[in-house]
CSV table of N, CA and C and ligand atoms in Angstrom, one decimal:
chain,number,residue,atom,x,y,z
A,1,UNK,N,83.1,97.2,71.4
A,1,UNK,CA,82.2,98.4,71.6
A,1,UNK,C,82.5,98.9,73.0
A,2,UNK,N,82.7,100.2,73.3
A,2,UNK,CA,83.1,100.9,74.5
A,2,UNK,C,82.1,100.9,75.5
A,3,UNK,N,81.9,101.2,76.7
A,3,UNK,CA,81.0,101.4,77.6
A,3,UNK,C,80.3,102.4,77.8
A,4,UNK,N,79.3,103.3,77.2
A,4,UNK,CA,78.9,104.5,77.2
A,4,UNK,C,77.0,104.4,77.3
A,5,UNK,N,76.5,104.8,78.5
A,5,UNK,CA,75.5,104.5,78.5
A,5,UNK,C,74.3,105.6,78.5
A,6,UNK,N,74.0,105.6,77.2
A,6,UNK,CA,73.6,107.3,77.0
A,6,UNK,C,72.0,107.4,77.7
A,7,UNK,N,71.4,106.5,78.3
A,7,UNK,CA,70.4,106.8,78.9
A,7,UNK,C,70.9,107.5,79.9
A,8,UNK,N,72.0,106.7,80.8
A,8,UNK,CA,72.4,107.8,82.2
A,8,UNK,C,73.2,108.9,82.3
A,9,UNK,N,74.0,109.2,80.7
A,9,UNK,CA,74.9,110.2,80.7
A,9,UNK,C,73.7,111.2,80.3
A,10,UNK,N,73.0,111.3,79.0
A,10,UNK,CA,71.5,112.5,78.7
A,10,UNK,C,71.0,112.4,79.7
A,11,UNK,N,70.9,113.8,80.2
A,11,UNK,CA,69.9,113.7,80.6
A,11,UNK,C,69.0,115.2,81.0
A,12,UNK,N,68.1,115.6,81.8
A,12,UNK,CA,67.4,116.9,81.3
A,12,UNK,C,67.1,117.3,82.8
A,13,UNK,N,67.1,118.4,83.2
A,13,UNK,CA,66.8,118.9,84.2
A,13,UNK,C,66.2,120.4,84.1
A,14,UNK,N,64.8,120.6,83.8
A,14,UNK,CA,64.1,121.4,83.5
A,14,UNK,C,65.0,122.3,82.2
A,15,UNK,N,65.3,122.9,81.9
A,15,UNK,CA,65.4,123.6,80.9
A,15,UNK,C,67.3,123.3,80.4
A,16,UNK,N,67.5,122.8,81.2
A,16,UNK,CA,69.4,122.6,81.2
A,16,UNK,C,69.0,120.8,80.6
A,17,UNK,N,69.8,121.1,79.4
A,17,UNK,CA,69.8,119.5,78.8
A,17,UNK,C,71.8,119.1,79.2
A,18,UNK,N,72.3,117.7,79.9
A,18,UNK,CA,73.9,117.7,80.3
A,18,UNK,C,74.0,116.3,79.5
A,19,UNK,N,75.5,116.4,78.7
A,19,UNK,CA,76.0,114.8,78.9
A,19,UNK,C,77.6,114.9,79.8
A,20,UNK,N,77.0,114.0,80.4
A,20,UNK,CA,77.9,113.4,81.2
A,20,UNK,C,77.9,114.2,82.3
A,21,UNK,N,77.3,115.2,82.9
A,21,UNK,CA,77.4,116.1,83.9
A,21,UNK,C,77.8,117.5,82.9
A,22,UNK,N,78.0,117.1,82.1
A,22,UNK,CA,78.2,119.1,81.3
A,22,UNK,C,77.1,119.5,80.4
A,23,UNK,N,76.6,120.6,80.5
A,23,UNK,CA,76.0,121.5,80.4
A,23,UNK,C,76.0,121.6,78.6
A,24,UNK,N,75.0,121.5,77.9
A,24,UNK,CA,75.0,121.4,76.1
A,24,UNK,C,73.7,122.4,75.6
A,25,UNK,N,74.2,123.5,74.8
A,25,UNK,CA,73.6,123.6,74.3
A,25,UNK,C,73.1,123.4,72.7
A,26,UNK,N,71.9,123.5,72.1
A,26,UNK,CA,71.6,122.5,71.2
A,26,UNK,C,70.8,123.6,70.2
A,27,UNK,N,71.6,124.0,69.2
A,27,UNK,CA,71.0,125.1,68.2
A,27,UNK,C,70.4,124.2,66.5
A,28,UNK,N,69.4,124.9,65.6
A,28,UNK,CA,69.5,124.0,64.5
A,28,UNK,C,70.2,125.0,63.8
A,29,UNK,N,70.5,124.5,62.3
A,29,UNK,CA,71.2,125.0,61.7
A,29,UNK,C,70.8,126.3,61.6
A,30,UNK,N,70.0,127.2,61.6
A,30,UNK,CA,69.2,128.8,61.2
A,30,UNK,C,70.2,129.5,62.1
A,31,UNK,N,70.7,128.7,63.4
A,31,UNK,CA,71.1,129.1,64.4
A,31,UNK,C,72.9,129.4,64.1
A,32,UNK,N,72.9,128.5,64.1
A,32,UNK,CA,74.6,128.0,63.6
A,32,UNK,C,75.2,128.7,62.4
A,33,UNK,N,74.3,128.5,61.2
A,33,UNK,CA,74.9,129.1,60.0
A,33,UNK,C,74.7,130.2,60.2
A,34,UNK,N,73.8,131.3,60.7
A,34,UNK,CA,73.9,132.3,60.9
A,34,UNK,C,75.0,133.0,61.6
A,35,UNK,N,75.0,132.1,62.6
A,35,UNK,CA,76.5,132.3,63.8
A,35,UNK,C,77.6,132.7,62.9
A,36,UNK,N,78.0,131.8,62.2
A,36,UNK,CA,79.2,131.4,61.2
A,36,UNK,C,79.4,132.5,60.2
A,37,UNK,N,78.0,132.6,59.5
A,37,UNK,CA,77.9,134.1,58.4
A,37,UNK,C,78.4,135.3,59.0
A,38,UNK,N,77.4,135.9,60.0
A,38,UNK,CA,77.4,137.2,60.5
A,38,UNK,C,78.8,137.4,60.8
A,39,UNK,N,79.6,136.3,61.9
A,39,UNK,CA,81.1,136.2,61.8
A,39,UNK,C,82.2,136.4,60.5
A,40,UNK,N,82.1,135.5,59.7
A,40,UNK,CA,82.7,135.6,58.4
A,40,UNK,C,82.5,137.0,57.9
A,41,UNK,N,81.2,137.4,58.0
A,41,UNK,CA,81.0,138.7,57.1
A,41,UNK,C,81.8,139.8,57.6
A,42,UNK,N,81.7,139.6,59.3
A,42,UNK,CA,81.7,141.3,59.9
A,42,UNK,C,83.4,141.4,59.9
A,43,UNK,N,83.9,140.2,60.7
A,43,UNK,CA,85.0,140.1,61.5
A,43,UNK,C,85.9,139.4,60.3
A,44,UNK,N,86.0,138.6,59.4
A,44,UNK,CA,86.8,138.1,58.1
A,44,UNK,C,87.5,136.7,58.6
A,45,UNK,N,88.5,136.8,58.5
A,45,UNK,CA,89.3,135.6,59.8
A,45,UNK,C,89.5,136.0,60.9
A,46,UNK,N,89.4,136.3,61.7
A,46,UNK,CA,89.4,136.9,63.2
A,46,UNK,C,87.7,136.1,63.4
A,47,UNK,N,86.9,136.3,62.6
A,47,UNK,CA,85.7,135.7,63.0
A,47,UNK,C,85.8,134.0,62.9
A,48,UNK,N,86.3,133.7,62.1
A,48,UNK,CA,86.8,132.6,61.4
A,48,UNK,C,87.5,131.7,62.7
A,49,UNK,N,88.9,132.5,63.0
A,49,UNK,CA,89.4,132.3,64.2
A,49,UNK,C,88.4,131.8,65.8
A,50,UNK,N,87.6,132.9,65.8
A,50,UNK,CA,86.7,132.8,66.9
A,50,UNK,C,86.2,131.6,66.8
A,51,UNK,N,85.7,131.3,66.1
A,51,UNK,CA,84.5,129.8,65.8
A,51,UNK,C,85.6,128.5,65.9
A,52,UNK,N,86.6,128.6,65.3
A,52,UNK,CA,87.6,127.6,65.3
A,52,UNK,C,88.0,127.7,66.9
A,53,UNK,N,88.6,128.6,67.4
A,53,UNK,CA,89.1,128.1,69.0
A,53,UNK,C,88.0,128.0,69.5
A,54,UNK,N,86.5,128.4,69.8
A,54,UNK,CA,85.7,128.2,70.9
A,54,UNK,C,85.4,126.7,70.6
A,55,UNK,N,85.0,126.5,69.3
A,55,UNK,CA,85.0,124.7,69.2
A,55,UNK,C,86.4,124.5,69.7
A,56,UNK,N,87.2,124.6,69.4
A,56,UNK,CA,88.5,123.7,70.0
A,56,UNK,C,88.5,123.5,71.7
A,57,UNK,N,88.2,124.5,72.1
A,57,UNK,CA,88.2,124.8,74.0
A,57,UNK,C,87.1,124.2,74.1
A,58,UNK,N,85.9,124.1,73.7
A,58,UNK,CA,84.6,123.6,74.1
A,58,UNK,C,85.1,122.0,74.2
A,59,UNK,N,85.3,121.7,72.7
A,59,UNK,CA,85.6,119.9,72.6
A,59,UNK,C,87.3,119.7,73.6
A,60,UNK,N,87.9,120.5,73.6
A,60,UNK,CA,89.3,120.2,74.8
A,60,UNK,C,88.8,119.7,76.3
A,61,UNK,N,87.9,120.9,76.6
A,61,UNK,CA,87.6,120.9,77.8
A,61,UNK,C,86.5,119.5,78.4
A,62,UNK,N,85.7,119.5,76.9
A,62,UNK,CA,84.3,118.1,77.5
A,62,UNK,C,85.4,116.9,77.7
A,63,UNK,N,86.5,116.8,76.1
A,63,UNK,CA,86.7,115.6,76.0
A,63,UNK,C,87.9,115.6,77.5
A,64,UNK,N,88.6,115.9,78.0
A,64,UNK,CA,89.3,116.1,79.2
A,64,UNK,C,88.3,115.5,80.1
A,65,UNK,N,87.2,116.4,80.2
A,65,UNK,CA,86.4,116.0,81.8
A,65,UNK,C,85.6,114.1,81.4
A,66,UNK,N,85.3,114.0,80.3
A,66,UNK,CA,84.7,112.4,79.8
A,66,UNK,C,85.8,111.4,80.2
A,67,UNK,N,87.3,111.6,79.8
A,67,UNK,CA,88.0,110.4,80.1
A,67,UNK,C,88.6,110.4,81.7
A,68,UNK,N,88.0,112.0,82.6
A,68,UNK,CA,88.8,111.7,83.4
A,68,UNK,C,87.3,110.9,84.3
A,69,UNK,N,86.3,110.9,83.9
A,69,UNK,CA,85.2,109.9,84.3
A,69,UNK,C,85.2,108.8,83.7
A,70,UNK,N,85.5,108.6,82.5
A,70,UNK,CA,85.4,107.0,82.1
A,70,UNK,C,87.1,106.4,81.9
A,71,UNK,N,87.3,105.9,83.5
A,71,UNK,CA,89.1,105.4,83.1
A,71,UNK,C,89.1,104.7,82.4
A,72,UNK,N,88.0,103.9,82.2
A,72,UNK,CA,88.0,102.1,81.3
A,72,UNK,C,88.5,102.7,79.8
A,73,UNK,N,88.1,103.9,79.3
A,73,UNK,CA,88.3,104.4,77.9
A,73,UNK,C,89.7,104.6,77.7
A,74,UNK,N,90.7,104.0,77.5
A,74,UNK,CA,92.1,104.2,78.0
A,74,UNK,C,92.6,104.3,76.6
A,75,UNK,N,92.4,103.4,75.2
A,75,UNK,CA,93.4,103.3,74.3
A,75,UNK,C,93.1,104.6,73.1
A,76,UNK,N,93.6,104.7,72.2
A,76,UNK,CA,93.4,105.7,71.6
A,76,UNK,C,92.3,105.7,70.9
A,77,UNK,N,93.0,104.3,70.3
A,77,UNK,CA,91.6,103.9,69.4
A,77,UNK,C,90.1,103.7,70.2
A,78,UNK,N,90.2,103.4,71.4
A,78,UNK,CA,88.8,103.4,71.9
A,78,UNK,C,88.2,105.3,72.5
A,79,UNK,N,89.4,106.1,72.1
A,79,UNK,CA,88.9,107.6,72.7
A,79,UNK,C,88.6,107.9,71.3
A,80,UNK,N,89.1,107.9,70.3
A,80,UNK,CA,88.3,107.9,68.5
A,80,UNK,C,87.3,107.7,68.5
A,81,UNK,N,87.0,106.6,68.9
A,81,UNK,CA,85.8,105.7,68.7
A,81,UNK,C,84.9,106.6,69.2
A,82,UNK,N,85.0,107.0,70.8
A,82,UNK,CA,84.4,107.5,71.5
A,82,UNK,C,83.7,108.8,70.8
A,83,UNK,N,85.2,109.3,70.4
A,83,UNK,CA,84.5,111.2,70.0
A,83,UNK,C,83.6,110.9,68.8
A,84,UNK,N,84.0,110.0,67.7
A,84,UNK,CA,83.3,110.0,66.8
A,84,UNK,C,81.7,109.4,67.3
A,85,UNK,N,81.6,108.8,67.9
A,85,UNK,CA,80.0,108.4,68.2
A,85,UNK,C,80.0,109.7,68.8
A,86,UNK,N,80.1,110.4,69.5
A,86,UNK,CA,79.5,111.5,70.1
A,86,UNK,C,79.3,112.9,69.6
A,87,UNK,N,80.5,113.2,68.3
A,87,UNK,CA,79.7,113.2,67.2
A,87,UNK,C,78.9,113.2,66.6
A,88,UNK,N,78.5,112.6,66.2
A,88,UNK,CA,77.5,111.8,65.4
A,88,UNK,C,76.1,111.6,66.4
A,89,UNK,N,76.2,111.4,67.2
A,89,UNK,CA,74.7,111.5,68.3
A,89,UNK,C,74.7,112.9,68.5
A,90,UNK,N,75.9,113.8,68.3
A,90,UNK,CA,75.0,115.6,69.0
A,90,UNK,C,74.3,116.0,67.7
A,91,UNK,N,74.3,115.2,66.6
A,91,UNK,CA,73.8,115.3,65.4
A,91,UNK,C,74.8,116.4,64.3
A,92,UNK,N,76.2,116.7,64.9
A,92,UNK,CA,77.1,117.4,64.0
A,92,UNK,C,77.3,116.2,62.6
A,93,UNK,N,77.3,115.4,62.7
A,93,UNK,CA,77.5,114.7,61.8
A,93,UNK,C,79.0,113.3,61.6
A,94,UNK,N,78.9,112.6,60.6
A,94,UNK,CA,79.8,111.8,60.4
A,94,UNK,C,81.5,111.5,60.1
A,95,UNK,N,82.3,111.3,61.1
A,95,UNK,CA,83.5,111.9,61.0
A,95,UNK,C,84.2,110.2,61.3
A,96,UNK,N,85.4,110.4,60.0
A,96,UNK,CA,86.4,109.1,60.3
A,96,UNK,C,87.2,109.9,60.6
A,97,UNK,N,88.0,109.1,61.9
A,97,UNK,CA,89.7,109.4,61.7
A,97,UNK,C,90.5,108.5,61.2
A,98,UNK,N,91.2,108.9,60.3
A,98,UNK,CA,92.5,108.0,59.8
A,98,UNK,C,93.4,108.5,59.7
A,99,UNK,N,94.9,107.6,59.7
A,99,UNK,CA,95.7,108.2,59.9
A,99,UNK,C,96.3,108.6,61.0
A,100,UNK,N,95.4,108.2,62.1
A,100,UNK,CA,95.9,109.4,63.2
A,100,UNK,C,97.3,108.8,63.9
A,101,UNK,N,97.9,109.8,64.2
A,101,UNK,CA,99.2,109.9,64.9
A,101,UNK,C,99.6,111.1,65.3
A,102,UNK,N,100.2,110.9,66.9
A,102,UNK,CA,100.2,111.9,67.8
A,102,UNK,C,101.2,113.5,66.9
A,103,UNK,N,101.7,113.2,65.7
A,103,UNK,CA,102.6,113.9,65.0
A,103,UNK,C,101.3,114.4,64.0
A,104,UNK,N,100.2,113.9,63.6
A,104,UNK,CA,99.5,114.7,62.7
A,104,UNK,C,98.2,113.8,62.5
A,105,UNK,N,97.2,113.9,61.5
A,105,UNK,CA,95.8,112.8,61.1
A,105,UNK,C,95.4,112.9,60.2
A,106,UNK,N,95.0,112.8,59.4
A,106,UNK,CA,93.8,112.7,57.9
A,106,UNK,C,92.6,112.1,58.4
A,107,UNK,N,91.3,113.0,57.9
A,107,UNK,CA,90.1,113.1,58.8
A,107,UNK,C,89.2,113.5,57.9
A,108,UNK,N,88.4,112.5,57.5
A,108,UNK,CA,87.3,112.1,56.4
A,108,UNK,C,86.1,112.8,56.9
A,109,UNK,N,84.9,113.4,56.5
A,109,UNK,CA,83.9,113.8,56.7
A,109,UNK,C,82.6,113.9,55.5
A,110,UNK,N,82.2,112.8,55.6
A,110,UNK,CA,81.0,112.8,54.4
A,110,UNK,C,79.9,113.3,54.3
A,111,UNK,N,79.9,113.7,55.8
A,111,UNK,CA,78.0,114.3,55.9
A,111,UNK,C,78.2,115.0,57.2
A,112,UNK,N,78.1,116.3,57.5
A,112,UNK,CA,78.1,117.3,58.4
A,112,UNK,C,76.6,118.3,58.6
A,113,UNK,N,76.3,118.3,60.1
A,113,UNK,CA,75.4,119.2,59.7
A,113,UNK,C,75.9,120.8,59.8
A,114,UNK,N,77.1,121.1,59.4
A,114,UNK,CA,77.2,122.5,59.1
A,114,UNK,C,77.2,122.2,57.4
A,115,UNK,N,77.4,121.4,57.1
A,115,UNK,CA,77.3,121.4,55.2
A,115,UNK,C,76.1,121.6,55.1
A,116,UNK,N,75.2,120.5,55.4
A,116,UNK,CA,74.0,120.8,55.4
A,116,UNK,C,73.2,121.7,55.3
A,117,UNK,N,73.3,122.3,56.3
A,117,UNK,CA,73.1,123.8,56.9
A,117,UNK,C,73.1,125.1,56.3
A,118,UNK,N,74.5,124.9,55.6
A,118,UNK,CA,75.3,125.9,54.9
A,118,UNK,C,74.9,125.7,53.1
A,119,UNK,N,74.8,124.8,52.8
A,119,UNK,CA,73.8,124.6,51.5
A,119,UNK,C,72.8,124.8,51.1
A,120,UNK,N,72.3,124.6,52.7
A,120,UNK,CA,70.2,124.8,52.0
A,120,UNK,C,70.2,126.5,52.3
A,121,UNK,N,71.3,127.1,53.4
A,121,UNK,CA,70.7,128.3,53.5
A,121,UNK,C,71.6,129.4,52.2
A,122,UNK,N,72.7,128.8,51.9
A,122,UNK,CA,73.8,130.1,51.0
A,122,UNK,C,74.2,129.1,49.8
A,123,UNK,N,73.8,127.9,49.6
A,123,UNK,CA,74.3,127.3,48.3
A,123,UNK,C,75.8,127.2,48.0
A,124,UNK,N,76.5,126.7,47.1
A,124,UNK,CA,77.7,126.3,46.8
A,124,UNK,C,79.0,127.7,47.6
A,125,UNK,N,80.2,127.9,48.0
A,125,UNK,CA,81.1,128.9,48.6
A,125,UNK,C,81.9,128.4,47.7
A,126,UNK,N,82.9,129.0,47.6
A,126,UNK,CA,84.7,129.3,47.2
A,126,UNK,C,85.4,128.4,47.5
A,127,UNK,N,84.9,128.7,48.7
A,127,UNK,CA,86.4,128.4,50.2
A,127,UNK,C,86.0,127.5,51.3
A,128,UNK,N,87.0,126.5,51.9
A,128,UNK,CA,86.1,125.4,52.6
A,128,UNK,C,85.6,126.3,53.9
A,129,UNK,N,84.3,125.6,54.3
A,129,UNK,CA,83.7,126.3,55.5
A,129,UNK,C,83.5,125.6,56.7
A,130,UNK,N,84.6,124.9,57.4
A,130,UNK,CA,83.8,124.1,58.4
A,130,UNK,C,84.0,124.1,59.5
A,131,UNK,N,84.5,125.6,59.7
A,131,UNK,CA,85.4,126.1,60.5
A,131,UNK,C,85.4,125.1,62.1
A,132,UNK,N,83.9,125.1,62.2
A,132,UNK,CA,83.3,124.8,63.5
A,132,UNK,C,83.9,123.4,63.8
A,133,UNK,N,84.6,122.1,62.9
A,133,UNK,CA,84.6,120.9,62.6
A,133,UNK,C,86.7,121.1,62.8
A,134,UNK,N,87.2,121.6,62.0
A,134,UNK,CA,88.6,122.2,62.3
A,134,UNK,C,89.0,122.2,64.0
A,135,UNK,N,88.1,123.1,64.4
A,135,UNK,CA,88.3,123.3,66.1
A,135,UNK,C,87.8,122.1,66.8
A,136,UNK,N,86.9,121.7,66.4
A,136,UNK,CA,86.1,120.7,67.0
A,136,UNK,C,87.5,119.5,67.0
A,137,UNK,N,87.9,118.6,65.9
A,137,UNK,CA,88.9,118.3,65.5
A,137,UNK,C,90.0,118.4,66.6
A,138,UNK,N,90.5,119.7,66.7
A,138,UNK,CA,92.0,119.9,67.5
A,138,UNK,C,91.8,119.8,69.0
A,139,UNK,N,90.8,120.4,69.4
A,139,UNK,CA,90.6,120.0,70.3
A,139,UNK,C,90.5,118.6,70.7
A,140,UNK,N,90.1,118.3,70.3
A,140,UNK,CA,89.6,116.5,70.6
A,140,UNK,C,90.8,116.1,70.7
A,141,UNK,N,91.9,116.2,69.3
A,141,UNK,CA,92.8,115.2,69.1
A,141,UNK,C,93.9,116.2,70.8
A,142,UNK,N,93.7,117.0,70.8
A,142,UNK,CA,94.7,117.5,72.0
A,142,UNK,C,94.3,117.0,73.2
A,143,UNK,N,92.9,116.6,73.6
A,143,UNK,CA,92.2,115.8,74.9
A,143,UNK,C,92.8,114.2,74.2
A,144,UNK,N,93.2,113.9,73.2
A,144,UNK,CA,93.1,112.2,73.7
A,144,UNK,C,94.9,112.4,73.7
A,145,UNK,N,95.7,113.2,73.5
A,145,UNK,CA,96.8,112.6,73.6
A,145,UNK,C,97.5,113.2,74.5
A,146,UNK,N,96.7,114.1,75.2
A,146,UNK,CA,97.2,115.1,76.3
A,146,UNK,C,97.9,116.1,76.0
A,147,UNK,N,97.5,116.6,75.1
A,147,UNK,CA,98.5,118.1,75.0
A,147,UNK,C,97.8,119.1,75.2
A,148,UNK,N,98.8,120.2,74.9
A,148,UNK,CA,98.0,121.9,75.5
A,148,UNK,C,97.1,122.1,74.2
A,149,UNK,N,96.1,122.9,74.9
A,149,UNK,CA,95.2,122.8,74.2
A,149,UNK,C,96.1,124.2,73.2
A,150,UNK,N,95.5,124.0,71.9
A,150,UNK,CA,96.1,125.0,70.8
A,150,UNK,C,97.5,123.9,70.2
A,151,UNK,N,97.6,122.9,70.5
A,151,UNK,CA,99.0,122.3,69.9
A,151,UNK,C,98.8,122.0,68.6
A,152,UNK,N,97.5,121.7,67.4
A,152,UNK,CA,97.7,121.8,66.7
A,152,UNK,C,96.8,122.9,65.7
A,153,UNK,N,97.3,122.2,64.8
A,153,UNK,CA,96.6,123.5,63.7
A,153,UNK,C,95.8,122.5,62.3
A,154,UNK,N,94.8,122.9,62.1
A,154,UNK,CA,93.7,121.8,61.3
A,154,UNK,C,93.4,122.9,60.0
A,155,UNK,N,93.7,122.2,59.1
A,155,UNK,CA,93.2,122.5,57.3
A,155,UNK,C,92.7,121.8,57.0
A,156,UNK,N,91.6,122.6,56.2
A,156,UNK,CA,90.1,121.8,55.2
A,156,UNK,C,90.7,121.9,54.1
A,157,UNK,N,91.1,120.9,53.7
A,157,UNK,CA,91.4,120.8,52.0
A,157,UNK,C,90.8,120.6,50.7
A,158,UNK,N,89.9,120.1,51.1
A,158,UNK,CA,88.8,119.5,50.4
A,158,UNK,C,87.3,119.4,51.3
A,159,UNK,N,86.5,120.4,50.4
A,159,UNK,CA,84.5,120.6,51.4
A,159,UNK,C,83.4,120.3,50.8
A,160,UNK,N,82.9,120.0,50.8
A,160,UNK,CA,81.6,119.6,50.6
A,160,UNK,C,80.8,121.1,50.9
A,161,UNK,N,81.1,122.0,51.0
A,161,UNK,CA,80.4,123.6,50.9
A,161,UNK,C,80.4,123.9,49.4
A,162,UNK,N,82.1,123.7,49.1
A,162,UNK,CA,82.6,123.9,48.0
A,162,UNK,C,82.0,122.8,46.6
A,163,UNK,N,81.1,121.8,47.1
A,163,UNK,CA,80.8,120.6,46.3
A,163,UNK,C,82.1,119.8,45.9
A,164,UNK,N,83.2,119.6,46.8
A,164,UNK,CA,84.1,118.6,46.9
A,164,UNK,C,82.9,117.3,47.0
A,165,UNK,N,84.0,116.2,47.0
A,165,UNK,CA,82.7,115.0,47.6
A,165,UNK,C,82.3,114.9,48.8
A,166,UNK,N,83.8,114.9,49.5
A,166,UNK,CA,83.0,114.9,51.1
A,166,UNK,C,84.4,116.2,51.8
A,167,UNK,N,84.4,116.2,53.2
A,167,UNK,CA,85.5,117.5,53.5
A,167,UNK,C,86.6,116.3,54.2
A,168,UNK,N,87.7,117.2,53.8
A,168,UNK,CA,88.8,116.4,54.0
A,168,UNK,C,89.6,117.3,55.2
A,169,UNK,N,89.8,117.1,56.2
A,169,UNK,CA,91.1,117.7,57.0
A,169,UNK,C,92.3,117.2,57.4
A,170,UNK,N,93.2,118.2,57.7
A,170,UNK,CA,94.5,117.7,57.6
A,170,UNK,C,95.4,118.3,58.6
A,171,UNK,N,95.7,117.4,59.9
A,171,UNK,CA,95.9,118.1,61.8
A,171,UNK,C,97.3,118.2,61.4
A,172,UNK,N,98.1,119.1,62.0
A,172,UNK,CA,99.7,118.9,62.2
A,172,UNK,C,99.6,119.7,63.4
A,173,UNK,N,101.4,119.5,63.7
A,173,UNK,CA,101.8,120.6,64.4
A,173,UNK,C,101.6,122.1,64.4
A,174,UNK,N,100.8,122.8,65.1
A,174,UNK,CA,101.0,124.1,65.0
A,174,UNK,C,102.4,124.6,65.0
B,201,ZN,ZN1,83.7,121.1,54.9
């Protein structure tokens, strides 16, 4: 089990909630799926796009400044480990990595709160929707192995919007 001590990394200072010293803000889904809609609707993929890189720069940039404060977190498998609990505690939801290799990953997701979200408020889609999870994704894996941010490119193959079983992604080289 890694070293992460979320009493002293959360913490609150009048209206600004930080982990680890950065700055989070914390929407419920009315918030988010709306985000996501109004984008999809107005903008098409260009909105699509937007949601995909600002998660990817948001998660590049945190997970960069986390390991350049926790050296002890050194191996890969212990920076997985890492993202996926934190993850999972910002309440996005449940994410395996498998597979992973600095060349590409297979990335399991059984329970997200954009599916969630995106169910109770618009019911079953077409097309996978997770956009926010894709970016979230590349970025991460570009903070643990050190590359430029944008180095890869993530497809939802299988969603759970779509009533797949769970959403499946799939990292490669851009
Ligand atoms: Zn999905």
């Amino acid at each position: 089990m890694i070293i992460f001590d979320w009493q002293h990394e959360l913490n609150r200072k009048g209206h600004r909630v930080a982990i680890s010293g950065q700055p989070i803000a914390m929407h419920c889904h009315h918030y988010n799926i709306n985000l996501q809609k109004t984008l999809e609707d107005t903008l098409g993929d260009e909105g699509v796009q937007l949601l995909y890189q600002s998660a990817e720069e948001t998660s590049y940039h945190g997970f960069q400044n986390l390991f350049n404060q926790y050296k002890k977190i050194r191996t890969i498998k212990s920076k997985l480990e890492l993202a996926a609990m934190l993850y999972q505690n910002s309440g996005l939801g449940i994410i395996h990595f498998q597979r992973v290799r600095p060349s590409g990953a297979r990335i399991e997701s059984p329970a997200s709160h954009h599916v969630t979200g995106w169910l109770a408020k618009h019911g079953r889609r077409d097309t996978p929707g997770c956009h926010f999870t894709r970016g979230w994704i590349a970025g991460t894996l570009e903070a643990i192995y050190s590359l430029p941010c944008g180095f890869y490119t993530v497809d939802e193959t299988k969603c759970k919007m779509k009533r797949d079983d769970e959403c499946i992604f799939h990292v490669q080289e851009r």
